[in-house]
Amino acid sequence: MHGEKDWAGRAWVFGVWSLVGFFILNLAAMIGTVVVNSFGTRWFDTWLPASYTVRWYHQAWDEFQLPDILIVTMEVVGAVVLVSALIGVPAAYGMARRDFPGKRAVMLLFLLPLLVPPITYGIPLATVLYQAGLAGRIWGVILANLVPTVPFVILIMIPFVEQIDPRVEAAARVFGAGTGRLFVRVLVPLLAPGILAALLLVLVRTIAMFELTFLTAGSDSQTLVVALYYAVFAAGVRPGQSIDAMAVVYMLTTMVWLLIALRFVNPTQIVVRGRR
Amino acid sequence: MNAVPWRLRLQNRGLDGVTLLVLPAVGFIVALFVYPFLYGLFLSFAPMQGPWFANYKKFFGDPFLYDTILTTLWIAVPATLVNLLVSIPVAMRVRLMAHPRLLTTILVIPITLGTVLVAEGLLNYLGPRGWLNRALIFFAVTDSPTRLVHNYWGVFLSLVITGFPFTFLLIQSYVTGIDPSLERAGAMLGARAPARFFRIVLPLLVPGLVITLSLSFVQAFSVFPSAVLLGAPAGPTRVISIAAYQAAFEQYDYSMASAIAMIMAVVQVAIVVALLGARGLVYRGPATGGKG
Protein backbone atom coordinates (compact mmCIF):
# COMPACT_ATOMS: atom_id res chain seq x y z
CA MET A 1 0.00 0.00 0.00
CA HIS A 2 2.87 2.38 0.62
CA GLY A 3 3.29 3.37 -2.99
CA GLU A 4 4.13 1.18 -5.92
CA LYS A 5 7.79 0.34 -6.14
CA ASP A 6 8.10 0.90 -9.89
CA TRP A 7 9.54 4.11 -11.32
CA ALA A 8 6.14 5.57 -12.34
CA GLY A 9 4.87 5.24 -8.78
CA ARG A 10 8.00 6.83 -7.38
CA ALA A 11 7.88 9.67 -9.89
CA TRP A 12 4.24 10.31 -8.96
CA VAL A 13 5.03 10.44 -5.22
CA PHE A 14 8.00 12.71 -5.91
CA GLY A 15 5.80 14.95 -8.07
CA VAL A 16 3.12 15.29 -5.39
CA TRP A 17 5.63 16.19 -2.68
CA SER A 18 7.45 18.67 -4.93
CA LEU A 19 4.12 20.39 -5.50
CA VAL A 20 3.58 20.70 -1.73
CA GLY A 21 7.18 21.87 -1.31
CA PHE A 22 6.76 24.44 -4.09
CA PHE A 23 3.59 25.78 -2.48
CA ILE A 24 5.21 26.10 0.95
CA LEU A 25 8.32 27.70 -0.58
CA ASN A 26 6.20 30.37 -2.27
CA LEU A 27 4.18 30.89 0.91
CA ALA A 28 7.37 31.36 2.94
CA ALA A 29 8.83 33.70 0.33
CA MET A 30 5.63 35.75 0.25
CA ILE A 31 5.69 36.22 4.03
CA GLY A 32 9.47 36.66 3.93
CA THR A 33 9.38 39.59 1.49
CA VAL A 34 6.96 41.45 3.76
CA VAL A 35 9.19 40.94 6.82
CA VAL A 36 12.45 41.74 5.01
CA ASN A 37 10.97 44.82 3.34
CA SER A 38 9.70 46.17 6.65
CA PHE A 39 13.27 46.18 8.00
CA GLY A 40 15.00 47.35 4.82
CA THR A 41 16.27 50.81 4.00
CA ARG A 42 16.48 50.83 0.23
CA TRP A 43 15.66 47.76 -1.83
CA PHE A 44 15.76 47.98 -5.59
CA ASP A 45 17.63 45.66 -7.92
CA THR A 46 19.11 43.25 -5.41
CA TRP A 47 18.04 40.07 -3.65
CA LEU A 48 18.15 41.77 -0.24
CA PRO A 49 17.94 45.39 0.96
CA ALA A 50 21.10 47.50 1.16
CA SER A 51 20.92 47.81 4.96
CA TYR A 52 18.47 47.32 7.81
CA THR A 53 16.58 49.64 10.15
CA VAL A 54 13.62 49.68 12.54
CA ARG A 55 12.68 53.21 11.51
CA TRP A 56 9.58 52.05 9.58
CA TYR A 57 8.08 50.57 12.73
CA HIS A 58 8.35 53.91 14.52
CA GLN A 59 6.85 55.61 11.49
CA ALA A 60 3.99 53.11 11.15
CA TRP A 61 3.33 53.34 14.89
CA ASP A 62 2.84 57.12 14.66
CA GLU A 63 1.41 57.61 11.18
CA PHE A 64 -1.14 54.82 11.10
CA GLN A 65 -2.22 55.48 14.73
CA LEU A 66 -1.42 51.87 15.51
CA PRO A 67 -2.02 52.23 19.27
CA ASP A 68 -5.62 53.37 18.67
CA ILE A 69 -6.23 50.68 16.06
CA LEU A 70 -4.85 47.99 18.35
CA ILE A 71 -7.12 49.13 21.18
CA VAL A 72 -10.19 49.11 18.89
CA THR A 73 -9.20 45.65 17.63
CA MET A 74 -8.89 44.37 21.19
CA GLU A 75 -12.25 45.86 22.17
CA VAL A 76 -14.04 44.42 19.14
CA VAL A 77 -12.45 40.98 19.47
CA GLY A 78 -13.00 40.87 23.24
CA ALA A 79 -16.66 41.83 22.96
CA VAL A 80 -17.27 39.38 20.10
CA VAL A 81 -15.65 36.51 22.02
CA LEU A 82 -17.59 37.29 25.21
CA VAL A 83 -21.01 37.80 23.62
CA SER A 84 -20.75 34.84 21.26
CA ALA A 85 -19.92 32.64 24.28
CA LEU A 86 -22.85 34.02 26.30
CA ILE A 87 -25.33 33.45 23.47
CA GLY A 88 -23.73 30.43 21.81
CA VAL A 89 -22.91 28.07 24.69
CA PRO A 90 -26.43 27.97 26.23
CA ALA A 91 -27.93 27.59 22.75
CA ALA A 92 -25.57 24.69 22.01
CA TYR A 93 -26.67 23.08 25.28
CA GLY A 94 -30.33 23.40 24.33
CA MET A 95 -29.68 22.08 20.82
CA ALA A 96 -27.71 19.08 22.12
CA ARG A 97 -30.12 18.08 24.90
CA ARG A 98 -33.59 18.57 23.49
CA ASP A 99 -35.45 17.30 20.46
CA PHE A 100 -38.09 19.86 19.65
CA PRO A 101 -40.29 20.45 16.61
CA GLY A 102 -38.47 22.55 14.04
CA LYS A 103 -35.01 21.62 15.29
CA ARG A 104 -33.81 20.90 11.76
CA ALA A 105 -34.98 24.33 10.62
CA VAL A 106 -33.14 25.96 13.55
CA MET A 107 -30.01 24.00 12.66
CA LEU A 108 -30.25 25.25 9.08
CA LEU A 109 -30.67 28.77 10.44
CA PHE A 110 -27.37 28.38 12.30
CA LEU A 111 -25.59 26.85 9.29
CA LEU A 112 -26.55 29.56 6.80
CA PRO A 113 -24.40 32.42 8.18
CA LEU A 114 -21.41 30.06 7.98
CA LEU A 115 -22.11 28.94 4.42
CA VAL A 116 -23.09 32.26 2.85
CA PRO A 117 -19.95 34.38 2.31
CA PRO A 118 -19.72 37.53 4.45
CA ILE A 119 -19.63 39.93 1.50
CA THR A 120 -23.00 38.59 0.26
CA TYR A 121 -24.93 39.14 3.49
CA GLY A 122 -22.64 41.94 4.67
CA ILE A 123 -24.04 44.51 2.25
CA PRO A 124 -27.71 44.14 3.31
CA LEU A 125 -26.55 43.84 6.94
CA ALA A 126 -24.53 47.06 6.67
CA THR A 127 -27.54 48.79 5.11
CA VAL A 128 -29.74 47.80 8.05
CA LEU A 129 -27.06 48.78 10.58
CA TYR A 130 -26.60 52.18 8.91
CA GLN A 131 -30.33 52.81 9.08
CA ALA A 132 -30.35 51.83 12.75
CA GLY A 133 -27.50 54.31 13.28
CA LEU A 134 -25.18 51.57 14.54
CA ALA A 135 -22.77 51.20 11.64
CA GLY A 136 -19.75 53.46 11.68
CA ARG A 137 -19.47 52.87 15.40
CA ILE A 138 -17.79 50.15 17.35
CA TRP A 139 -21.12 48.54 18.32
CA GLY A 140 -22.06 48.09 14.70
CA VAL A 141 -18.74 46.39 14.02
CA ILE A 142 -19.25 44.08 17.02
CA LEU A 143 -22.81 43.18 16.01
CA ALA A 144 -21.79 42.46 12.42
CA ASN A 145 -18.89 40.26 13.54
CA LEU A 146 -21.20 38.29 15.84
CA VAL A 147 -23.31 37.06 12.91
CA PRO A 148 -20.90 34.28 11.88
CA THR A 149 -19.35 33.68 15.32
CA VAL A 150 -22.53 32.85 17.30
CA PRO A 151 -23.46 29.94 14.98
CA PHE A 152 -19.79 28.93 14.88
CA VAL A 153 -19.66 28.58 18.68
CA ILE A 154 -22.94 26.63 18.64
CA LEU A 155 -21.74 24.16 16.01
CA ILE A 156 -18.41 23.61 17.77
CA MET A 157 -20.03 23.22 21.21
CA ILE A 158 -22.85 20.76 20.34
CA PRO A 159 -20.52 17.70 20.16
CA PHE A 160 -18.80 18.75 23.40
CA VAL A 161 -22.15 18.93 25.21
CA GLU A 162 -23.19 15.56 23.79
CA GLN A 163 -20.08 14.01 25.31
CA ILE A 164 -21.22 14.88 28.85
CA ASP A 165 -23.21 12.14 30.55
CA PRO A 166 -26.76 13.48 31.18
CA ARG A 167 -26.78 11.57 34.48
CA VAL A 168 -24.27 14.08 35.87
CA GLU A 169 -26.81 16.83 35.24
CA ALA A 170 -29.65 14.69 36.59
CA ALA A 171 -27.67 14.18 39.80
CA ALA A 172 -27.10 17.93 40.15
CA ARG A 173 -30.82 18.56 39.62
CA VAL A 174 -31.72 15.94 42.24
CA PHE A 175 -29.59 17.87 44.71
CA GLY A 176 -31.61 20.97 43.93
CA ALA A 177 -29.54 22.88 41.38
CA GLY A 178 -31.55 25.09 39.01
CA THR A 179 -30.52 25.63 35.40
CA GLY A 180 -28.38 28.63 36.34
CA ARG A 181 -26.45 26.83 39.08
CA LEU A 182 -26.20 23.74 36.91
CA PHE A 183 -24.47 25.83 34.29
CA VAL A 184 -22.03 27.61 36.58
CA ARG A 185 -21.13 24.71 38.86
CA VAL A 186 -21.38 21.65 36.59
CA LEU A 187 -21.52 22.38 32.90
CA VAL A 188 -19.02 25.20 32.49
CA PRO A 189 -16.23 23.34 34.33
CA LEU A 190 -16.92 20.18 32.33
CA LEU A 191 -17.19 22.10 29.04
CA ALA A 192 -14.13 24.26 29.69
CA PRO A 193 -11.87 22.60 27.06
CA GLY A 194 -14.57 22.93 24.40
CA ILE A 195 -15.39 26.53 25.32
CA LEU A 196 -11.70 27.43 25.27
CA ALA A 197 -11.24 25.86 21.83
CA ALA A 198 -14.34 27.52 20.40
CA LEU A 199 -13.47 30.95 21.77
CA LEU A 200 -9.87 30.81 20.55
CA LEU A 201 -11.14 29.96 17.08
CA VAL A 202 -13.61 32.85 17.27
CA LEU A 203 -10.76 35.11 18.35
CA VAL A 204 -8.50 34.13 15.46
CA ARG A 205 -11.34 34.40 12.95
CA THR A 206 -12.46 37.79 14.23
CA ILE A 207 -8.98 39.33 14.05
CA ALA A 208 -8.81 38.26 10.40
CA MET A 209 -12.46 39.05 9.53
CA PHE A 210 -12.11 41.69 6.86
CA GLU A 211 -15.39 41.98 4.94
CA LEU A 212 -17.90 42.52 7.77
CA THR A 213 -15.68 44.98 9.62
CA PHE A 214 -14.83 46.81 6.41
CA LEU A 215 -18.51 47.26 5.51
CA THR A 216 -19.58 48.52 8.94
CA ALA A 217 -16.55 50.35 10.37
CA GLY A 218 -16.22 54.12 10.58
CA SER A 219 -12.93 55.97 10.73
CA ASP A 220 -12.55 55.44 14.49
CA SER A 221 -13.83 51.86 14.62
CA GLN A 222 -11.40 50.18 12.22
CA THR A 223 -9.70 46.98 13.22
CA LEU A 224 -6.13 46.17 12.26
CA VAL A 225 -7.00 44.22 9.12
CA VAL A 226 -9.22 47.00 7.74
CA ALA A 227 -6.57 49.64 8.50
CA LEU A 228 -4.07 47.45 6.65
CA TYR A 229 -6.44 47.27 3.66
CA TYR A 230 -6.74 51.04 3.50
CA ALA A 231 -2.97 51.40 3.79
CA VAL A 232 -2.38 48.98 0.89
CA PHE A 233 -5.23 50.55 -1.09
CA ALA A 234 -3.64 53.99 -0.78
CA ALA A 235 -0.15 52.64 -1.47
CA GLY A 236 2.05 55.39 -2.82
CA VAL A 237 0.87 57.85 -0.19
CA ARG A 238 3.24 56.29 2.34
CA PRO A 239 6.44 54.31 1.83
CA GLY A 240 5.89 50.62 1.14
CA GLN A 241 8.18 49.63 4.00
CA SER A 242 5.93 51.45 6.45
CA ILE A 243 2.89 49.54 5.15
CA ASP A 244 4.85 46.31 5.49
CA ALA A 245 5.79 47.21 9.06
CA MET A 246 2.07 47.45 9.76
CA ALA A 247 1.53 44.13 7.96
CA VAL A 248 4.14 42.54 10.23
CA VAL A 249 2.36 43.91 13.33
CA TYR A 250 -0.86 42.40 12.00
CA MET A 251 0.87 39.09 11.26
CA LEU A 252 2.36 38.93 14.76
CA THR A 253 -1.02 39.66 16.37
CA THR A 254 -2.65 36.88 14.37
CA MET A 255 0.16 34.36 14.66
CA VAL A 256 0.51 34.65 18.45
CA TRP A 257 -3.16 33.78 18.87
CA LEU A 258 -2.98 31.09 16.21
CA LEU A 259 -0.10 29.42 18.03
CA ILE A 260 -1.99 29.57 21.32
CA ALA A 261 -5.12 28.23 19.62
CA LEU A 262 -3.23 25.36 17.99
CA ARG A 263 -2.25 24.07 21.42
CA PHE A 264 -5.92 23.35 22.07
CA VAL A 265 -7.45 22.68 18.67
CA ASN A 266 -6.71 20.64 15.60
CA PRO A 267 -5.66 22.80 12.62
CA THR A 268 -8.44 21.31 10.51
CA GLN A 269 -11.00 22.75 12.94
CA ILE A 270 -10.22 26.22 11.60
CA VAL A 271 -11.64 25.08 8.28
CA VAL A 272 -13.99 22.21 9.10
CA ARG A 273 -16.72 23.77 11.13
CA GLY A 274 -17.23 21.43 14.03
CA ARG A 275 -18.53 18.41 12.25
CA ARG A 276 -18.81 15.44 14.62
CA MET B 1 -61.48 18.66 30.07
CA ASN B 2 -57.84 17.79 29.49
CA ALA B 3 -56.17 16.33 32.56
CA VAL B 4 -52.58 16.72 31.38
CA PRO B 5 -51.21 20.19 32.21
CA TRP B 6 -49.94 22.17 29.20
CA ARG B 7 -46.48 22.42 30.71
CA LEU B 8 -46.09 18.68 30.79
CA ARG B 9 -47.44 18.31 27.29
CA LEU B 10 -44.90 20.82 26.00
CA GLN B 11 -42.18 18.99 27.91
CA ASN B 12 -43.09 15.75 26.21
CA ARG B 13 -42.51 17.41 22.86
CA GLY B 14 -39.10 18.61 24.02
CA LEU B 15 -40.09 22.17 24.92
CA ASP B 16 -39.06 23.31 28.39
CA GLY B 17 -36.71 25.74 30.10
CA VAL B 18 -33.66 24.21 28.47
CA THR B 19 -35.13 24.59 24.98
CA LEU B 20 -35.66 28.27 25.71
CA LEU B 21 -31.86 28.64 25.91
CA VAL B 22 -31.82 28.34 22.11
CA LEU B 23 -34.08 31.36 21.76
CA PRO B 24 -31.53 34.19 22.21
CA ALA B 25 -29.34 32.71 19.46
CA VAL B 26 -32.32 32.20 17.15
CA GLY B 27 -33.50 35.74 17.84
CA PHE B 28 -30.04 37.09 17.16
CA ILE B 29 -29.66 35.30 13.82
CA VAL B 30 -33.18 36.24 12.76
CA ALA B 31 -32.55 39.89 13.63
CA LEU B 32 -29.09 40.23 12.09
CA PHE B 33 -29.05 37.66 9.30
CA VAL B 34 -32.57 36.76 8.16
CA TYR B 35 -34.10 40.21 8.60
CA PRO B 36 -31.30 42.08 6.75
CA PHE B 37 -31.50 39.55 3.92
CA LEU B 38 -35.26 39.95 3.57
CA TYR B 39 -34.91 43.71 3.98
CA GLY B 40 -32.29 43.72 1.21
CA LEU B 41 -34.58 41.64 -0.99
CA PHE B 42 -37.45 44.12 -0.55
CA LEU B 43 -35.14 47.10 -0.88
CA SER B 44 -33.84 45.73 -4.18
CA PHE B 45 -37.41 45.94 -5.51
CA ALA B 46 -37.77 49.54 -4.34
CA PRO B 47 -35.37 51.35 -6.68
CA MET B 48 -34.52 55.04 -6.37
CA GLN B 49 -36.38 55.63 -9.62
CA GLY B 50 -38.37 53.60 -12.11
CA PRO B 51 -40.64 50.56 -11.72
CA TRP B 52 -40.10 47.85 -9.09
CA PHE B 53 -37.77 45.77 -11.27
CA ALA B 54 -35.67 48.76 -12.41
CA ASN B 55 -32.52 47.64 -10.55
CA TYR B 56 -32.56 44.20 -12.12
CA LYS B 57 -33.31 45.68 -15.53
CA LYS B 58 -30.40 48.05 -15.10
CA PHE B 59 -28.07 45.23 -14.02
CA PHE B 60 -28.92 42.92 -16.91
CA GLY B 61 -29.05 45.81 -19.40
CA ASP B 62 -25.60 47.22 -18.67
CA PRO B 63 -22.61 45.13 -19.77
CA PHE B 64 -20.43 46.96 -17.21
CA LEU B 65 -22.66 45.37 -14.56
CA TYR B 66 -23.74 41.99 -15.93
CA ASP B 67 -20.25 41.19 -17.18
CA THR B 68 -19.13 41.08 -13.53
CA ILE B 69 -20.87 37.68 -13.19
CA LEU B 70 -18.78 36.22 -16.02
CA THR B 71 -15.62 37.95 -14.78
CA THR B 72 -16.11 36.46 -11.33
CA LEU B 73 -16.85 33.00 -12.70
CA TRP B 74 -13.82 33.26 -14.99
CA ILE B 75 -11.62 33.75 -11.90
CA ALA B 76 -13.47 31.60 -9.37
CA VAL B 77 -14.13 28.44 -11.40
CA PRO B 78 -10.53 27.78 -12.59
CA ALA B 79 -9.12 28.63 -9.15
CA THR B 80 -11.58 26.28 -7.43
CA LEU B 81 -10.89 23.44 -9.88
CA VAL B 82 -7.09 23.83 -9.62
CA ASN B 83 -7.30 23.81 -5.83
CA LEU B 84 -9.51 20.73 -5.84
CA LEU B 85 -7.49 18.75 -8.39
CA VAL B 86 -4.22 19.43 -6.54
CA SER B 87 -5.75 18.75 -3.13
CA ILE B 88 -6.88 15.20 -3.93
CA PRO B 89 -3.46 13.61 -4.69
CA VAL B 90 -1.83 15.59 -1.87
CA ALA B 91 -4.47 14.45 0.62
CA MET B 92 -4.00 10.85 -0.57
CA ARG B 93 -0.27 11.07 0.26
CA VAL B 94 -0.69 12.99 3.53
CA ARG B 95 -3.07 10.26 4.69
CA LEU B 96 -0.10 7.88 4.76
CA MET B 97 1.99 10.25 6.93
CA ALA B 98 2.48 9.36 10.57
CA HIS B 99 2.52 13.00 11.77
CA PRO B 100 0.66 15.29 9.38
CA ARG B 101 0.16 17.96 12.02
CA LEU B 102 3.15 20.12 11.08
CA LEU B 103 2.02 20.22 7.46
CA THR B 104 -1.59 21.08 8.34
CA THR B 105 -0.32 23.78 10.71
CA ILE B 106 1.75 25.38 7.95
CA LEU B 107 -1.22 25.25 5.58
CA VAL B 108 -3.54 26.87 8.09
CA ILE B 109 -1.31 29.97 8.21
CA PRO B 110 -2.47 31.64 4.95
CA ILE B 111 -6.14 31.03 5.89
CA THR B 112 -5.58 32.64 9.28
CA LEU B 113 -3.67 35.60 7.88
CA GLY B 114 -6.53 36.35 5.51
CA THR B 115 -6.80 37.76 2.03
CA VAL B 116 -5.65 41.31 2.81
CA LEU B 117 -2.25 40.22 4.08
CA VAL B 118 -1.86 37.69 1.27
CA ALA B 119 -2.61 40.50 -1.19
CA GLU B 120 0.08 42.75 0.33
CA GLY B 121 2.55 39.85 0.43
CA LEU B 122 1.91 38.90 -3.18
CA LEU B 123 2.22 42.54 -4.30
CA ASN B 124 5.79 42.43 -2.99
CA TYR B 125 6.60 38.88 -3.97
CA LEU B 126 5.12 38.79 -7.47
CA GLY B 127 5.95 42.40 -8.34
CA PRO B 128 8.40 43.30 -11.11
CA ARG B 129 11.25 43.53 -8.56
CA GLY B 130 9.97 40.72 -6.36
CA TRP B 131 11.78 37.51 -5.53
CA LEU B 132 9.73 35.44 -7.97
CA ASN B 133 10.64 37.54 -11.00
CA ARG B 134 14.26 37.67 -9.81
CA ALA B 135 14.31 33.88 -9.57
CA LEU B 136 12.70 33.49 -13.00
CA ILE B 137 15.32 35.77 -14.57
CA PHE B 138 18.12 34.16 -12.56
CA PHE B 139 17.21 30.69 -13.83
CA ALA B 140 16.79 32.19 -17.31
CA VAL B 141 13.13 31.20 -17.56
CA THR B 142 12.35 34.69 -18.82
CA ASP B 143 14.59 37.62 -19.66
CA SER B 144 12.30 40.42 -18.52
CA PRO B 145 9.97 40.57 -15.49
CA THR B 146 6.63 38.82 -16.01
CA ARG B 147 3.63 40.89 -15.09
CA LEU B 148 1.79 39.02 -12.35
CA VAL B 149 0.11 41.75 -10.29
CA HIS B 150 -2.66 44.20 -11.14
CA ASN B 151 -4.14 41.71 -13.56
CA TYR B 152 -6.01 38.39 -13.69
CA TRP B 153 -3.06 36.31 -12.46
CA GLY B 154 -2.59 38.26 -9.24
CA VAL B 155 -6.17 37.54 -8.16
CA PHE B 156 -5.98 33.94 -9.40
CA LEU B 157 -2.78 33.28 -7.44
CA SER B 158 -4.17 34.86 -4.28
CA LEU B 159 -7.19 32.55 -4.58
CA VAL B 160 -4.80 29.60 -4.86
CA ILE B 161 -2.69 30.72 -1.85
CA THR B 162 -5.70 31.03 0.47
CA GLY B 163 -7.99 28.56 -1.31
CA PHE B 164 -5.70 25.56 -1.68
CA PRO B 165 -5.15 25.12 2.09
CA PHE B 166 -8.90 25.48 2.70
CA THR B 167 -9.76 22.92 0.01
CA PHE B 168 -6.97 20.58 1.08
CA LEU B 169 -7.95 20.54 4.77
CA LEU B 170 -11.58 19.81 3.87
CA ILE B 171 -10.61 17.03 1.42
CA GLN B 172 -8.18 15.58 3.94
CA SER B 173 -10.92 15.26 6.54
CA TYR B 174 -13.01 13.33 4.01
CA VAL B 175 -10.13 11.14 2.79
CA THR B 176 -9.24 10.07 6.32
CA GLY B 177 -12.86 8.98 6.76
CA ILE B 178 -12.45 6.25 4.12
CA ASP B 179 -11.56 2.91 5.63
CA PRO B 180 -8.02 1.94 4.43
CA SER B 181 -8.96 -1.76 4.55
CA LEU B 182 -11.13 -1.26 1.47
CA GLU B 183 -8.07 -0.24 -0.52
CA ARG B 184 -6.02 -3.04 0.98
CA ALA B 185 -8.64 -5.51 -0.19
CA GLY B 186 -8.40 -4.04 -3.68
CA ALA B 187 -4.60 -4.31 -3.61
CA MET B 188 -4.85 -7.95 -2.52
CA LEU B 189 -7.06 -8.67 -5.51
CA GLY B 190 -4.41 -7.21 -7.78
CA ALA B 191 -5.63 -3.64 -8.39
CA ARG B 192 -2.74 -1.21 -8.93
CA ALA B 193 -2.68 2.28 -7.42
CA PRO B 194 -4.52 4.11 -10.25
CA ALA B 195 -7.22 1.44 -10.40
CA ARG B 196 -7.61 1.47 -6.61
CA PHE B 197 -8.04 5.22 -6.67
CA PHE B 198 -10.52 5.43 -9.52
CA ARG B 199 -12.53 2.30 -8.70
CA ILE B 200 -12.57 2.41 -4.88
CA VAL B 201 -11.54 5.72 -3.32
CA LEU B 202 -12.96 8.21 -5.80
CA PRO B 203 -16.56 6.88 -5.76
CA LEU B 204 -16.51 6.98 -1.95
CA LEU B 205 -15.03 10.46 -1.99
CA VAL B 206 -17.60 12.01 -4.34
CA PRO B 207 -20.04 13.25 -1.66
CA GLY B 208 -17.16 14.96 0.18
CA LEU B 209 -15.83 16.37 -3.08
CA VAL B 210 -19.19 17.92 -3.87
CA ILE B 211 -19.41 19.63 -0.46
CA THR B 212 -15.81 20.83 -0.77
CA LEU B 213 -16.37 22.07 -4.30
CA SER B 214 -19.47 23.99 -3.19
CA LEU B 215 -17.78 25.61 -0.18
CA SER B 216 -14.58 26.46 -2.08
CA PHE B 217 -16.49 27.86 -5.02
CA VAL B 218 -18.69 30.05 -2.84
CA GLN B 219 -15.56 31.39 -1.11
CA ALA B 220 -13.84 32.11 -4.41
CA PHE B 221 -16.93 33.66 -5.96
CA SER B 222 -17.10 36.23 -3.15
CA VAL B 223 -13.49 37.34 -3.68
CA PHE B 224 -13.20 41.00 -2.77
CA PRO B 225 -10.06 42.52 -1.18
CA SER B 226 -7.57 40.73 -3.42
CA ALA B 227 -9.54 41.62 -6.55
CA VAL B 228 -9.17 45.29 -5.58
CA LEU B 229 -5.59 45.24 -4.31
CA LEU B 230 -3.98 42.64 -6.60
CA GLY B 231 -6.20 42.86 -9.63
CA ALA B 232 -7.34 45.49 -12.08
CA PRO B 233 -10.61 46.49 -10.35
CA ALA B 234 -11.64 48.77 -13.21
CA GLY B 235 -11.37 46.08 -15.88
CA PRO B 236 -10.35 42.44 -16.03
CA THR B 237 -10.96 41.67 -12.35
CA ARG B 238 -14.02 43.80 -11.75
CA VAL B 239 -15.80 41.06 -9.81
CA ILE B 240 -19.42 41.20 -8.72
CA SER B 241 -18.61 42.10 -5.10
CA ILE B 242 -16.78 45.22 -6.32
CA ALA B 243 -19.90 46.25 -8.28
CA ALA B 244 -22.04 45.74 -5.14
CA TYR B 245 -19.59 47.65 -2.97
CA GLN B 246 -19.39 50.57 -5.41
CA ALA B 247 -23.18 50.81 -5.63
CA ALA B 248 -23.48 50.92 -1.84
CA PHE B 249 -20.54 53.04 -0.73
CA GLU B 250 -19.63 55.14 -3.75
CA GLN B 251 -23.04 55.85 -5.30
CA TYR B 252 -24.96 55.42 -2.00
CA ASP B 253 -27.63 53.49 -3.93
CA TYR B 254 -28.40 50.87 -1.29
CA SER B 255 -31.30 49.60 -3.35
CA MET B 256 -29.04 48.79 -6.31
CA ALA B 257 -26.38 47.37 -3.96
CA SER B 258 -28.97 45.05 -2.42
CA ALA B 259 -30.07 43.95 -5.87
CA ILE B 260 -26.46 43.06 -6.80
CA ALA B 261 -26.01 41.23 -3.48
CA MET B 262 -29.18 39.24 -4.20
CA ILE B 263 -27.95 38.38 -7.71
CA MET B 264 -24.64 37.28 -6.18
CA ALA B 265 -26.49 35.04 -3.72
CA VAL B 266 -28.68 33.58 -6.49
CA VAL B 267 -25.66 32.65 -8.63
CA GLN B 268 -23.97 31.01 -5.63
CA VAL B 269 -27.10 29.10 -4.66
CA ALA B 270 -27.74 28.03 -8.27
CA ILE B 271 -24.25 26.55 -8.62
CA VAL B 272 -24.37 24.82 -5.22
CA VAL B 273 -27.81 23.37 -5.98
CA ALA B 274 -26.58 22.14 -9.37
CA LEU B 275 -23.57 20.49 -7.70
CA LEU B 276 -25.69 18.88 -4.98
CA GLY B 277 -28.16 17.71 -7.62
CA ALA B 278 -25.34 16.10 -9.61
CA ARG B 279 -24.25 14.32 -6.44
CA GLY B 280 -27.54 12.42 -6.38
CA LEU B 281 -26.47 10.66 -9.59
CA VAL B 282 -23.60 8.76 -7.96
CA TYR B 283 -23.02 6.29 -5.12
CA ARG B 284 -24.26 7.20 -1.66
CA GLY B 285 -23.55 4.96 1.27
CA PRO B 286 -21.10 4.00 4.00
CA ALA B 287 -17.39 4.56 3.40
CA THR B 288 -16.37 1.85 5.84
CA GLY B 289 -15.71 -1.82 5.26
CA GLY B 290 -17.34 -4.70 7.04
CA LYS B 291 -17.70 -8.42 7.03
CA GLY B 292 -20.29 -9.20 4.44
Coordinates of C-alpha atoms in Angstrom, one line a residue, chain A residues 11 16 29 56 62 67 74 76 100 109 144 148 154-155 167 184 187 193 199 209 217-218 221 226 236 245 256:
Chain A
A11 CA 7.9 9.7 -9.9
V16 CA 3.1 15.3 -5.4
A29 CA 8.8 33.7 0.3
W56 CA 9.6 52.0 9.6
D62 CA 2.8 57.1 14.7
P67 CA -2.0 52.2 19.3
M74 CA -8.9 44.4 21.2
V76 CA -14.0 44.4 19.1
F100 CA -38.1 19.9 19.6
L109 CA -30.7 28.8 10.4
A144 CA -21.8 42.5 12.4
P148 CA -20.9 34.3 11.9
I154 CA -22.9 26.6 18.6
L155 CA -21.7 24.2 16.0
R167 CA -26.8 11.6 34.5
V184 CA -22.0 27.6 36.6
L187 CA -21.5 22.4 32.9
P193 CA -11.9 22.6 27.1
L199 CA -13.5 30.9 21.8
M209 CA -12.5 39.0 9.5
A217 CA -16.5 50.4 10.4
G218 CA -16.2 54.1 10.6
S221 CA -13.8 51.9 14.6
V226 CA -9.2 47.0 7.7
G236 CA 2.1 55.4 -2.8
A245 CA 5.8 47.2 9.1
V256 CA 0.5 34.6 18.4

